[in-house]
C-alpha positions as MATLAB code, in Angstrom:
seq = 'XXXXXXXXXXXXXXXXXXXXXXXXXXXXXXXXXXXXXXXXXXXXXXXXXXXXXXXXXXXXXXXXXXXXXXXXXXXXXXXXXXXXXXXXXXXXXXXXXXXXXXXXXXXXXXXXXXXXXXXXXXXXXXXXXXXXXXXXXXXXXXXXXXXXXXXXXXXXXXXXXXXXXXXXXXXXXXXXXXXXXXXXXXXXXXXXXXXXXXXXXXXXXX';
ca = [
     -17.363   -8.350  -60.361;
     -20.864   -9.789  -62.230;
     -20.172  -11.700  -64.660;
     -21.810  -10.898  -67.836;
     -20.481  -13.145  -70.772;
     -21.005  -17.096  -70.834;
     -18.633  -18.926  -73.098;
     -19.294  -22.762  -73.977;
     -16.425  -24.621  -74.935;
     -16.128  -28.895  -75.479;
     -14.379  -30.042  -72.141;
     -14.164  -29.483  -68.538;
     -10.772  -28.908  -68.258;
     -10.358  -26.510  -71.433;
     -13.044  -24.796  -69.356;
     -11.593  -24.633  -66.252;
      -7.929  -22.960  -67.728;
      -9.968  -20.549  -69.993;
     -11.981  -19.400  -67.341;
      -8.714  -18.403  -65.147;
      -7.543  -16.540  -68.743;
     -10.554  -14.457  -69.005;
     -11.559  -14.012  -65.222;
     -14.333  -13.006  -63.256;
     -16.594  -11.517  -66.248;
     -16.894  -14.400  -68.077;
     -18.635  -17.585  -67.100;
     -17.030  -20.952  -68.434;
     -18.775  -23.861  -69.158;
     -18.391  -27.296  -70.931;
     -20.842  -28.896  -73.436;
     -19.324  -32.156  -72.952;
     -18.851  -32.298  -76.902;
     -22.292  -32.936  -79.161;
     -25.741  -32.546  -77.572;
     -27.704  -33.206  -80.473;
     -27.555  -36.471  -83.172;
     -29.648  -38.728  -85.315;
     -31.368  -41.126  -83.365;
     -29.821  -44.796  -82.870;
     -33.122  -46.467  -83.526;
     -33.414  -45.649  -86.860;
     -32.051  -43.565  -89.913;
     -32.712  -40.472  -88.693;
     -32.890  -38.865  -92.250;
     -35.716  -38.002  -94.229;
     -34.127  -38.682  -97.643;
     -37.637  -38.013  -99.433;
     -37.460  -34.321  -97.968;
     -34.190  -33.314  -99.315;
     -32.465  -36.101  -96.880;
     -33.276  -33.649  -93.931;
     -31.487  -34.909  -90.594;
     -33.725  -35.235  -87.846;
     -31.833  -34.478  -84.664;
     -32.544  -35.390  -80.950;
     -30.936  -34.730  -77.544;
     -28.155  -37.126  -76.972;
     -29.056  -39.559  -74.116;
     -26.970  -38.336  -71.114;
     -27.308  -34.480  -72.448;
     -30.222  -33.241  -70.480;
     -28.585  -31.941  -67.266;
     -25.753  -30.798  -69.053;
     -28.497  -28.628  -71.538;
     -30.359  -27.323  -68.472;
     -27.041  -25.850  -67.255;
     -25.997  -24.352  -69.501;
     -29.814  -22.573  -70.584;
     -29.931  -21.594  -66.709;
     -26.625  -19.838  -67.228;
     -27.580  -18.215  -70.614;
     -30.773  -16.392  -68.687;
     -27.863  -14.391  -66.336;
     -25.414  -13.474  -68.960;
     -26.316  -10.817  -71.909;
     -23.800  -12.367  -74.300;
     -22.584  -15.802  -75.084;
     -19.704  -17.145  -76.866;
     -19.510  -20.831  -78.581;
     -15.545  -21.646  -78.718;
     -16.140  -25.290  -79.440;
     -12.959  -26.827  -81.233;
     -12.101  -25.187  -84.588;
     -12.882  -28.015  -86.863;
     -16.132  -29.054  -88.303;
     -16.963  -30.979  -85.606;
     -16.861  -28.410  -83.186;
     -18.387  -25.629  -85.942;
     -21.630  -28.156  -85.796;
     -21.369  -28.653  -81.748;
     -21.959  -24.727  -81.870;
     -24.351  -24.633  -84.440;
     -26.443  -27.120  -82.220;
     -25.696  -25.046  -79.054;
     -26.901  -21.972  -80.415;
     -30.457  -23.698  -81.628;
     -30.614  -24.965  -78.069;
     -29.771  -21.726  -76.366;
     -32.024  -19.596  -79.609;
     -29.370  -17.494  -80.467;
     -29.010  -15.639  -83.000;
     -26.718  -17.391  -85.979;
     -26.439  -13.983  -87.838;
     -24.535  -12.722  -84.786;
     -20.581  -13.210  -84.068;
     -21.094  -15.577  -81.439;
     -17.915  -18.116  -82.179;
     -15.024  -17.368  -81.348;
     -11.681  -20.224  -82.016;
      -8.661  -20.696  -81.082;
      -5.782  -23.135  -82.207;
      -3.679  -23.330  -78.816;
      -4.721  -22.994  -75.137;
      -2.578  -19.857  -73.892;
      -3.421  -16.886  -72.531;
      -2.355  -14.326  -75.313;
      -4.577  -16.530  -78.108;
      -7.438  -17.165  -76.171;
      -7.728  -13.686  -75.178;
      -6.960  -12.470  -79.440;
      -9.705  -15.187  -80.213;
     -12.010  -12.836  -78.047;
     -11.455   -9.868  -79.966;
     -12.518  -11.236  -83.275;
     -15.645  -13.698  -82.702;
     -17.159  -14.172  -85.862;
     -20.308  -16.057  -87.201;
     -21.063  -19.757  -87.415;
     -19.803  -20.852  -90.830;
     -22.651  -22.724  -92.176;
     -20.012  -24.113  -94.554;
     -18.530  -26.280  -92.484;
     -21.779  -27.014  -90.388;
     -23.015  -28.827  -93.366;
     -19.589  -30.428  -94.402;
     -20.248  -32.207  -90.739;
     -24.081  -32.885  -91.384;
     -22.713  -34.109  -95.230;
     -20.414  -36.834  -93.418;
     -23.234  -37.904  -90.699;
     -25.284  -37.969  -92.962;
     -23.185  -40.292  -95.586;
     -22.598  -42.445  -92.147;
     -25.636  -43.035  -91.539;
     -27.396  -43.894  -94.820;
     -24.338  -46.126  -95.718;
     -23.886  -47.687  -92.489;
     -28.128  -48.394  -91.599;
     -28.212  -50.073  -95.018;
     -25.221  -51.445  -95.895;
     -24.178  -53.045  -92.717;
     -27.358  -55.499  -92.684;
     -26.383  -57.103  -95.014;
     -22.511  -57.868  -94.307;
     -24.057  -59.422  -91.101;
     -26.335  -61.562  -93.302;
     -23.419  -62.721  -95.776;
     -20.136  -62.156  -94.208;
     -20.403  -61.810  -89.932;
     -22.465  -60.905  -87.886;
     -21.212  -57.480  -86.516;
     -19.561  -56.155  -89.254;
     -19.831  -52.537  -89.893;
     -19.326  -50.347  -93.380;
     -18.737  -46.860  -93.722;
     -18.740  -43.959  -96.380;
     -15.405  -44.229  -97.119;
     -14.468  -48.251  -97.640;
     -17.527  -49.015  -99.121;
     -17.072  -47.051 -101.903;
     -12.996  -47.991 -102.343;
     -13.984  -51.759 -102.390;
     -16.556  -51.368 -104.957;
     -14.144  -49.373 -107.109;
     -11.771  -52.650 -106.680;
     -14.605  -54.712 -107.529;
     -15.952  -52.838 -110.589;
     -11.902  -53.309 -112.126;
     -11.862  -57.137 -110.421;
     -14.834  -57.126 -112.917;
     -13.437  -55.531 -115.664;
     -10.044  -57.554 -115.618;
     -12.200  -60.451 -115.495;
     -14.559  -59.141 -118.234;
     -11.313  -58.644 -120.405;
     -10.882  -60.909 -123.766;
      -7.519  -60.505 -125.115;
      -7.399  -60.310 -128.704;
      -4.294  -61.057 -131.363;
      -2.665  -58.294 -132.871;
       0.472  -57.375 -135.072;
       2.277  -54.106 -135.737;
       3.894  -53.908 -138.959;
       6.595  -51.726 -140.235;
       7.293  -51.495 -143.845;
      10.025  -49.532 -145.757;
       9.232  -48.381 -149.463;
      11.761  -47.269 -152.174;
      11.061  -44.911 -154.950;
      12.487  -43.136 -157.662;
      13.012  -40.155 -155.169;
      14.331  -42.050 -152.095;
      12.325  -44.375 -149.492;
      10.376  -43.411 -146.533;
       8.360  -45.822 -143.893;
];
C-alpha cells in the first residue's frame, strides 16, 4: 500500500501512535512544535507598517523543514493536526506557508484526545485554518515582544539586571500604580450631613 496522505502533527510520539491509527496510507510526521518566530536579535515587528511580524526559521528547524517538504513532494494531500489551541492553529498556519499550501483548503484537521475512534472522526471533517485564532497567537507574540524588547531594559537599568516584563504584569502593576497615585493624590475634605424636621399647619415632613 502507497501511501498518499502526509499528516504533520507537534511531537514524535503523537506521531508515532497516530500513524499506527491511520495505517499504511498516511505518512506521519512531527514538526517538533513552531518552525517559524520573530527573530531574538531584535523586535522583529515593523510597528510603522501596521506592526507586521517579521518571521524567520527557528534555529534548529532546518532539517526538520527539509523533511517534511521532501515528504510533501510524494503525497497528493496533507493534513496539519497540530494541537487544537492557538498555538498549534499558528504552528499550522506557518507549516502550510512553508509547504505553499493552499489556506482556502480543509487542510486541519483536530482532535481533543489521542484514541483511535477520534482521531479517525477528526479525519472525516478537516476544515480550514481559522485565521481567527492565527492572529489571536500573532496578537500575544506580538504584545510579548514589543512589551518585553522595551520594557525589560529598563528594569535591568533600575531594578536588576535580568529582570523580565510581560504583557500581562506590566499592565496590572501600572493599574496599581495609577490608584497608589490616586490614593496619594487624594485631599480629604470636611463635610456634614444635616437632617432637619419642619412643622406646619398641615403636619411636618423632613
Amino acid at each position: 500500500m502507497t501511501a498518499d496522505t502526509l499528516v504533520i502533527v507537534e511531537s514524535p510520539a503523537k506521531a508515532k501512535t497516530i500513524g499506527k491509527y491511520l495505517g499504511g496510507k498516511y505518512i506521519v510526521k512531527a514538526s517538533m512544535g513552531h518552525v517559524r518566530d520573530l527573530p531574538k536579535s531584535e523586535t522583529g515587528v515593523e510597528i510603522e507598517k501596521g506592526f507586521r511580524p517579521r518571521y524567520i526559521t527557528i534555529r534548529g528547524k532546518g532539517d526538520v523543514l527539509k523533511e517534511l517538504k521532501d515528504a510533501r513532494k510524494k503525497v497528493k494531500r496533507v493534513y496539519l493536526a497540530a494541537d487544537p489551541d492557538r498555538e498549534g492553529e499558528a504552528i499550522a498556519w506557518h507549516l502550510a506557508h512553508y509547504l505553499d499550501l493552499d489556506e482556502s483548503e480543509s487542510c486541519r484537521v483536530v482532535f481533543n484526545e489521542i484514541t483511535k475512534q477520534a482521531v479517525k472522526e477528526a479525519f472525516k471533517k478537516p476544515r480550514k485554518i481559522d485565521m481567527n485564532l492565527v492572529n489571536a497567537q500573532q496578537a500575544r507574540r506580538i504584545l510579548d515582544r514589543l512589551v518585553g524588547y522595551k520594557i525589560s531594559p529598563l528594569l535591568w537599568k533600575k531594578v536588576k539586571k535580568g529582570l523580565s516584563a510581560g504583557r500581562v504584569q506590566s499592565v496590572a502593576v501600572k493599574l496599581i500604580l495609577d490608584r497608589e497615585k490616586e490614593i496619594k493624590a487624594f485631599v480629604p475634605e470636611e463635610y456634614w450631613s444635616i437632617k432637619a424636621t419642619f412643622a406646619t399647619e398641615v403636619g411636618t415632613f423632613d
